[in-house]
């Protein structure tokens, strides 16, 4: 009997404690690294919206032989002696290219706020209100248009900010701390970059200011994170306080310029009241004889941001000029072929198709397709050890292309107002939830083709992979049952065009 | 077995219940005789119209009424008079009445349980028994757990340990108490990032472990041809997040429930070795779970694979 009990308990304990559990990291795995190059001439690259590299002015730094500078170094040396384990963890977390972490934080916030409003008891729907962000539904609702706009403004400001920082670094030429002092411990990889202003602190200030404007409820947490990074730069021996303060002021100035542009980009009126939404729907019906209707119960009366197609683009000069052609009319012979394909996939779903649909779902409660592409980009940026300026150059063009892709896609969506498969195909079932906006073209396809085109320009050795990702992301919507193949194909074509337009700008920014 | 050891078991089980609050699953205090096999095909029909999104009880017109049915050809076999092995392999099918999202059908998890009677004090009026069950379950098809509420299971390996005590008075009325601990491994999903009160960069989701408690009162009536039980089950997860507002659930959710159940088991005199069980259960409190009504029908047939030596009954 005793043996029996031993057997039971030991089998259970053995199985339980040896059972396979996995690491479930809250952060992507990034370590600090030595930059592959430092781009001494980066200060002369062409900014995106700034008119010059001195639009925001910072004062000249004190000389490294001055008493003030020496006092700053002494302060740093003293502080390093009392740093805690938490300080060291923070230094390792942020590393020496903190745009990567701020990008990840943006992914986190996008996921956190990406929830669609629940209906009121009377069957109406509330909407988020920027003037009262804490009232349910919280502001913002980070759907793909909103999130692509956050990423674009943030990384555009980073790029312009670092061009300016690079300019000042070489203009004032205050040497990196490790060049003038050996008493300061260097806890991060060092580089030959002049230290004033701190590039990391420029990224930090821009991130704090822009993300606070975009996620007002996160203000306190963003300040906490930003203070942690400033402290890490200081304690790691990377930047003295004057390097950080000048950078903070530069970053705030640049962020302000971007926020001013964002305030006037038309996003405020993208989510329309019902009468405007209805008139857009009627116009499409008059034009084509069809219109999209939300199929949820209760029906959502207004689609997601019907006027996002009118928001100001970064690089696409004329949205209507690259609008895709008219899709096949519902019920037409051409449509019936696509209907048959949708039904056949839905009824004979393979495990692989299901996995692709889920991998790329990037729907509610995720960082959306733009977030997904930022992850690929940051992984490769770290893999190829790009310096902070090269990093944000890629992120800026990537995210501005994706925002433009979203704008062009939304223009087509509400111009054509094409019904989703659940509306047009009787009895049709999906494995993904159908989004609250018209079908044609596919947002995933447009975002992804634009992203693949841009990333392939910067990291040409990965072109095949990026194109495969884009094509898989596009197919995933067909497998999920929420897009016809013609939505996806048109989206890929449209996205590629937007990518090309963006790459043409990048080609001429002086960096190559 | 020594008294010390009995105390150890008791303290062990209590200890688990305190440190890990959580659990689930039906349990009885029945054992097969040695070489006795019981075949018990079971049909379960569960449905709900309302569910707890976190702690908020709500309906969802995009689901309508959610239904989950399963057929489980259970087997139990007596290795000795004191140790039985149980096998369960349900086929599960899910759907909603709205019909816009696809339901799922498939073979769920293969589970194996070892149940042993460890304590027994008996005289003419009182019968006290103590049991321990150890279980292991594992998915045997490639169903996706990250498709709630339609997923047919949690997609985890589950290790369970459950203590059951039963007291019966004059072979007519009994009280059964159970406490179990369920350890669940991570479940593999089809995306490499998810949100669980924060970002998780992994293709695995943490499925909460759980404690489960059970109190059941039973009575034999009609010349011992009918057994009636009423009871309650409580599951309490010791970690996990809540379903986010207007969002589907996921395997990481903290799933708690309290249900009430009634069960009737009939032994027809004219069919030796056969019994028919019907039961009804209703969740009346919960978190991240449907306000489920469950109806279960089981036919059991037990017989000896080898000639039996003594006349002890299975109960």
mmCIF file of N, CA and C in Angstrom, chain A residues 334-400:
data_model
loop_
_atom_site.group_PDB
_atom_site.id
_atom_site.type_symbol
_atom_site.label_atom_id
_atom_site.label_comp_id
_atom_site.label_asym_id
_atom_site.label_seq_id
_atom_site.Cartn_x
_atom_site.Cartn_y
_atom_site.Cartn_z
ATOM 1 N N UNK A 334 -17.401 36.028 -63.401
ATOM 2 C CA UNK A 334 -16.069 36.163 -62.812
ATOM 3 C C UNK A 334 -16.145 36.024 -61.287
ATOM 4 N N UNK A 335 -17.141 36.675 -60.694
ATOM 5 C CA UNK A 335 -17.306 36.604 -59.241
ATOM 6 C C UNK A 335 -17.557 35.167 -58.798
ATOM 7 N N UNK A 336 -18.367 34.450 -59.590
ATOM 8 C CA UNK A 336 -18.737 33.079 -59.198
ATOM 9 C C UNK A 336 -17.524 32.164 -59.096
ATOM 10 N N UNK A 337 -16.532 32.414 -59.937
ATOM 11 C CA UNK A 337 -15.296 31.622 -59.849
ATOM 12 C C UNK A 337 -14.621 31.859 -58.499
ATOM 13 N N UNK A 338 -14.610 33.123 -58.091
ATOM 14 C CA UNK A 338 -13.974 33.455 -56.812
ATOM 15 C C UNK A 338 -14.795 32.925 -55.641
ATOM 16 N N UNK A 339 -16.091 32.998 -55.776
ATOM 17 C CA UNK A 339 -16.984 32.457 -54.754
ATOM 18 C C UNK A 339 -16.711 30.967 -54.576
ATOM 19 N N UNK A 340 -16.574 30.267 -55.708
ATOM 20 C CA UNK A 340 -16.326 28.827 -55.650
ATOM 21 C C UNK A 340 -14.990 28.546 -54.966
ATOM 22 N N UNK A 341 -13.996 29.376 -55.244
ATOM 23 C CA UNK A 341 -12.695 29.172 -54.595
ATOM 24 C C UNK A 341 -12.800 29.373 -53.083
ATOM 25 N N UNK A 342 -13.530 30.420 -52.684
ATOM 26 C CA UNK A 342 -13.693 30.685 -51.253
ATOM 27 C C UNK A 342 -14.352 29.501 -50.564
ATOM 28 N N UNK A 343 -15.406 28.982 -51.185
ATOM 29 C CA UNK A 343 -16.139 27.864 -50.571
ATOM 30 C C UNK A 343 -15.263 26.629 -50.496
ATOM 31 N N UNK A 344 -14.533 26.386 -51.580
ATOM 32 C CA UNK A 344 -13.709 25.193 -51.622
ATOM 33 C C UNK A 344 -12.610 25.252 -50.546
ATOM 34 N N UNK A 345 -11.995 26.420 -50.371
ATOM 35 C CA UNK A 345 -10.947 26.551 -49.341
ATOM 36 C C UNK A 345 -11.556 26.385 -47.949
ATOM 37 N N UNK A 346 -12.712 27.013 -47.760
ATOM 38 C CA UNK A 346 -13.358 26.931 -46.451
ATOM 39 C C UNK A 346 -13.727 25.487 -46.097
ATOM 40 N N UNK A 347 -14.155 24.734 -47.098
ATOM 41 C CA UNK A 347 -14.594 23.358 -46.818
ATOM 42 C C UNK A 347 -13.437 22.368 -46.735
ATOM 43 N N UNK A 348 -12.304 22.689 -47.387
ATOM 44 C CA UNK A 348 -11.193 21.731 -47.401
ATOM 45 C C UNK A 348 -9.929 22.322 -46.790
ATOM 46 N N UNK A 349 -10.103 23.119 -45.772
ATOM 47 C CA UNK A 349 -8.965 23.805 -45.151
ATOM 48 C C UNK A 349 -7.882 22.827 -44.712
ATOM 49 N N UNK A 350 -6.651 23.054 -45.154
ATOM 50 C CA UNK A 350 -5.553 22.212 -44.672
ATOM 51 C C UNK A 350 -4.978 22.838 -43.400
ATOM 52 N N UNK A 351 -4.235 22.040 -42.658
ATOM 53 C CA UNK A 351 -3.617 22.547 -41.433
ATOM 54 C C UNK A 351 -2.665 23.687 -41.762
ATOM 55 N N UNK A 352 -1.994 23.568 -42.890
ATOM 56 C CA UNK A 352 -1.030 24.609 -43.269
ATOM 57 C C UNK A 352 -1.748 25.932 -43.587
ATOM 58 N N UNK A 353 -2.859 25.820 -44.306
ATOM 59 C CA UNK A 353 -3.621 27.036 -44.617
ATOM 60 C C UNK A 353 -4.141 27.691 -43.342
ATOM 61 N N UNK A 354 -4.633 26.842 -42.434
ATOM 62 C CA UNK A 354 -5.134 27.367 -41.166
ATOM 63 C C UNK A 354 -4.018 28.091 -40.417
ATOM 64 N N UNK A 355 -2.833 27.482 -40.410
ATOM 65 C CA UNK A 355 -1.706 28.081 -39.688
ATOM 66 C C UNK A 355 -1.305 29.422 -40.311
ATOM 67 N N UNK A 356 -1.335 29.489 -41.631
ATOM 68 C CA UNK A 356 -0.985 30.751 -42.308
ATOM 69 C C UNK A 356 -2.019 31.825 -41.965
ATOM 70 N N UNK A 357 -3.289 31.450 -41.993
ATOM 71 C CA UNK A 357 -4.350 32.413 -41.655
ATOM 72 C C UNK A 357 -4.150 32.961 -40.247
ATOM 73 N N UNK A 358 -3.793 32.088 -39.320
ATOM 74 C CA UNK A 358 -3.644 32.530 -37.932
ATOM 75 C C UNK A 358 -2.351 33.304 -37.697
ATOM 76 N N UNK A 359 -1.275 32.856 -38.350
ATOM 77 C CA UNK A 359 0.012 33.527 -38.151
ATOM 78 C C UNK A 359 -0.087 35.003 -38.552
ATOM 79 N N UNK A 360 -0.779 35.239 -39.666
ATOM 80 C CA UNK A 360 -0.868 36.604 -40.193
ATOM 81 C C UNK A 360 -2.134 37.318 -39.775
ATOM 82 N N UNK A 361 -2.902 36.727 -38.887
ATOM 83 C CA UNK A 361 -4.198 37.324 -38.553
ATOM 84 C C UNK A 361 -4.045 38.791 -38.156
ATOM 85 N N UNK A 362 -3.145 39.055 -37.197
ATOM 86 C CA UNK A 362 -2.817 40.450 -36.841
ATOM 87 C C UNK A 362 -4.072 41.321 -36.724
ATOM 88 N N UNK A 363 -5.105 40.724 -36.151
ATOM 89 C CA UNK A 363 -6.383 41.422 -36.025
ATOM 90 C C UNK A 363 -6.486 42.131 -34.686
ATOM 91 N N UNK A 364 -7.681 42.130 -34.106
ATOM 92 C CA UNK A 364 -7.899 42.769 -32.815
ATOM 93 C C UNK A 364 -6.959 42.140 -31.789
ATOM 94 N N UNK A 365 -6.566 42.951 -30.791
ATOM 95 C CA UNK A 365 -5.715 42.427 -29.710
ATOM 96 C C UNK A 365 -4.348 41.985 -30.223
ATOM 97 N N UNK A 366 -3.882 42.585 -31.324
ATOM 98 C CA UNK A 366 -2.520 42.331 -31.816
ATOM 99 C C UNK A 366 -1.909 43.665 -32.221
ATOM 100 N N UNK A 367 -0.650 43.619 -32.669
ATOM 101 C CA UNK A 367 0.033 44.850 -33.099
ATOM 102 C C UNK A 367 -0.262 45.185 -34.559
ATOM 103 N N UNK A 368 -1.202 44.530 -35.185
ATOM 104 C CA UNK A 368 -1.674 44.793 -36.557
ATOM 105 C C UNK A 368 -0.558 44.487 -37.585
ATOM 106 N N UNK A 369 -0.894 44.415 -38.888
ATOM 107 C CA UNK A 369 0.147 44.118 -39.891
ATOM 108 C C UNK A 369 1.327 45.102 -39.840
ATOM 109 N N UNK A 370 1.110 46.421 -39.695
ATOM 110 C CA UNK A 370 2.283 47.291 -39.571
ATOM 111 C C UNK A 370 3.198 46.875 -38.411
ATOM 112 N N UNK A 371 2.630 46.501 -37.285
ATOM 113 C CA UNK A 371 3.463 46.056 -36.163
ATOM 114 C C UNK A 371 4.254 44.805 -36.527
ATOM 115 N N UNK A 372 3.605 43.891 -37.225
ATOM 116 C CA UNK A 372 4.251 42.645 -37.619
ATOM 117 C C UNK A 372 5.473 42.930 -38.503
ATOM 118 N N UNK A 373 5.313 43.839 -39.442
ATOM 119 C CA UNK A 373 6.429 44.190 -40.333
ATOM 120 C C UNK A 373 7.528 44.934 -39.590
ATOM 121 N N UNK A 374 7.162 45.715 -38.583
ATOM 122 C CA UNK A 374 8.198 46.357 -37.770
ATOM 123 C C UNK A 374 9.033 45.313 -37.033
ATOM 124 N N UNK A 375 8.379 44.244 -36.639
ATOM 125 C CA UNK A 375 9.127 43.170 -35.976
ATOM 126 C C UNK A 375 10.143 42.549 -36.917
ATOM 127 N N UNK A 376 9.694 42.242 -38.138
ATOM 128 C CA UNK A 376 10.656 41.679 -39.107
ATOM 129 C C UNK A 376 11.811 42.652 -39.311
ATOM 130 N N UNK A 377 11.474 43.938 -39.481
ATOM 131 C CA UNK A 377 12.497 44.943 -39.759
ATOM 132 C C UNK A 377 13.478 45.041 -38.602
ATOM 133 N N UNK A 378 12.977 45.137 -37.373
ATOM 134 C CA UNK A 378 13.901 45.304 -36.245
ATOM 135 C C UNK A 378 14.764 44.055 -36.065
ATOM 136 N N UNK A 379 14.197 42.870 -36.289
ATOM 137 C CA UNK A 379 15.010 41.638 -36.213
ATOM 138 C C UNK A 379 16.179 41.716 -37.172
ATOM 139 N N UNK A 380 15.910 42.144 -38.388
ATOM 140 C CA UNK A 380 16.983 42.177 -39.387
ATOM 141 C C UNK A 380 17.953 43.323 -39.132
ATOM 142 N N UNK A 381 17.448 44.435 -38.628
ATOM 143 C CA UNK A 381 18.330 45.567 -38.290
ATOM 144 C C UNK A 381 19.355 45.129 -37.244
ATOM 145 N N UNK A 382 18.873 44.399 -36.245
ATOM 146 C CA UNK A 382 19.785 43.911 -35.203
ATOM 147 C C UNK A 382 20.729 42.859 -35.781
ATOM 148 N N UNK A 383 20.161 41.994 -36.614
ATOM 149 C CA UNK A 383 20.975 40.933 -37.214
ATOM 150 C C UNK A 383 22.146 41.536 -38.010
ATOM 151 N N UNK A 384 21.880 42.613 -38.749
ATOM 152 C CA UNK A 384 22.929 43.210 -39.567
ATOM 153 C C UNK A 384 23.653 44.346 -38.846
ATOM 154 N N UNK A 385 23.397 44.489 -37.546
ATOM 155 C CA UNK A 385 24.133 45.441 -36.684
ATOM 156 C C UNK A 385 24.136 46.858 -37.248
ATOM 157 N N UNK A 386 22.997 47.309 -37.697
ATOM 158 C CA UNK A 386 22.928 48.653 -38.277
ATOM 159 C C UNK A 386 23.014 49.704 -37.176
ATOM 160 N N UNK A 387 23.616 50.838 -37.518
ATOM 161 C CA UNK A 387 23.741 51.917 -36.531
ATOM 162 C C UNK A 387 22.378 52.603 -36.360
ATOM 163 N N UNK A 388 22.221 53.422 -35.319
ATOM 164 C CA UNK A 388 20.903 54.017 -35.038
ATOM 165 C C UNK A 388 20.342 54.816 -36.214
ATOM 166 N N UNK A 389 21.191 55.515 -36.946
ATOM 167 C CA UNK A 389 20.703 56.334 -38.053
ATOM 168 C C UNK A 389 20.184 55.449 -39.190
ATOM 169 N N UNK A 390 20.952 54.419 -39.530
ATOM 170 C CA UNK A 390 20.487 53.463 -40.562
ATOM 171 C C UNK A 390 19.200 52.763 -40.097
ATOM 172 N N UNK A 391 19.143 52.481 -38.817
ATOM 173 C CA UNK A 391 17.961 51.812 -38.246
ATOM 174 C C UNK A 391 16.703 52.629 -38.507
ATOM 175 N N UNK A 392 16.784 53.911 -38.125
ATOM 176 C CA UNK A 392 15.557 54.712 -38.214
ATOM 177 C C UNK A 392 15.273 55.122 -39.661
ATOM 178 N N UNK A 393 16.294 55.099 -40.477
ATOM 179 C CA UNK A 393 16.037 55.375 -41.907
ATOM 180 C C UNK A 393 15.136 54.271 -42.461
ATOM 181 N N UNK A 394 15.496 53.034 -42.161
ATOM 182 C CA UNK A 394 14.664 51.920 -42.636
ATOM 183 C C UNK A 394 13.259 52.013 -42.040
ATOM 184 N N UNK A 395 13.199 52.237 -40.731
ATOM 185 C CA UNK A 395 11.885 52.262 -40.079
ATOM 186 C C UNK A 395 11.025 53.409 -40.597
ATOM 187 N N UNK A 396 11.649 54.545 -40.871
ATOM 188 C CA UNK A 396 10.884 55.697 -41.365
ATOM 189 C C UNK A 396 10.260 55.388 -42.720
ATOM 190 N N UNK A 397 11.082 54.943 -43.658
ATOM 191 C CA UNK A 397 10.524 54.683 -44.995
ATOM 192 C C UNK A 397 9.543 53.513 -44.954
ATOM 193 N N UNK A 398 9.878 52.491 -44.167
ATOM 194 C CA UNK A 398 8.965 51.349 -44.036
ATOM 195 C C UNK A 398 7.600 51.824 -43.530
ATOM 196 N N UNK A 399 7.600 52.588 -42.454
ATOM 197 C CA UNK A 399 6.330 52.941 -41.820
ATOM 198 C C UNK A 399 5.570 54.015 -42.583
ATOM 199 N N UNK A 400 6.298 54.912 -43.234
ATOM 200 C CA UNK A 400 5.604 55.911 -44.049
ATOM 201 C C UNK A 400 4.990 55.240 -45.269
#
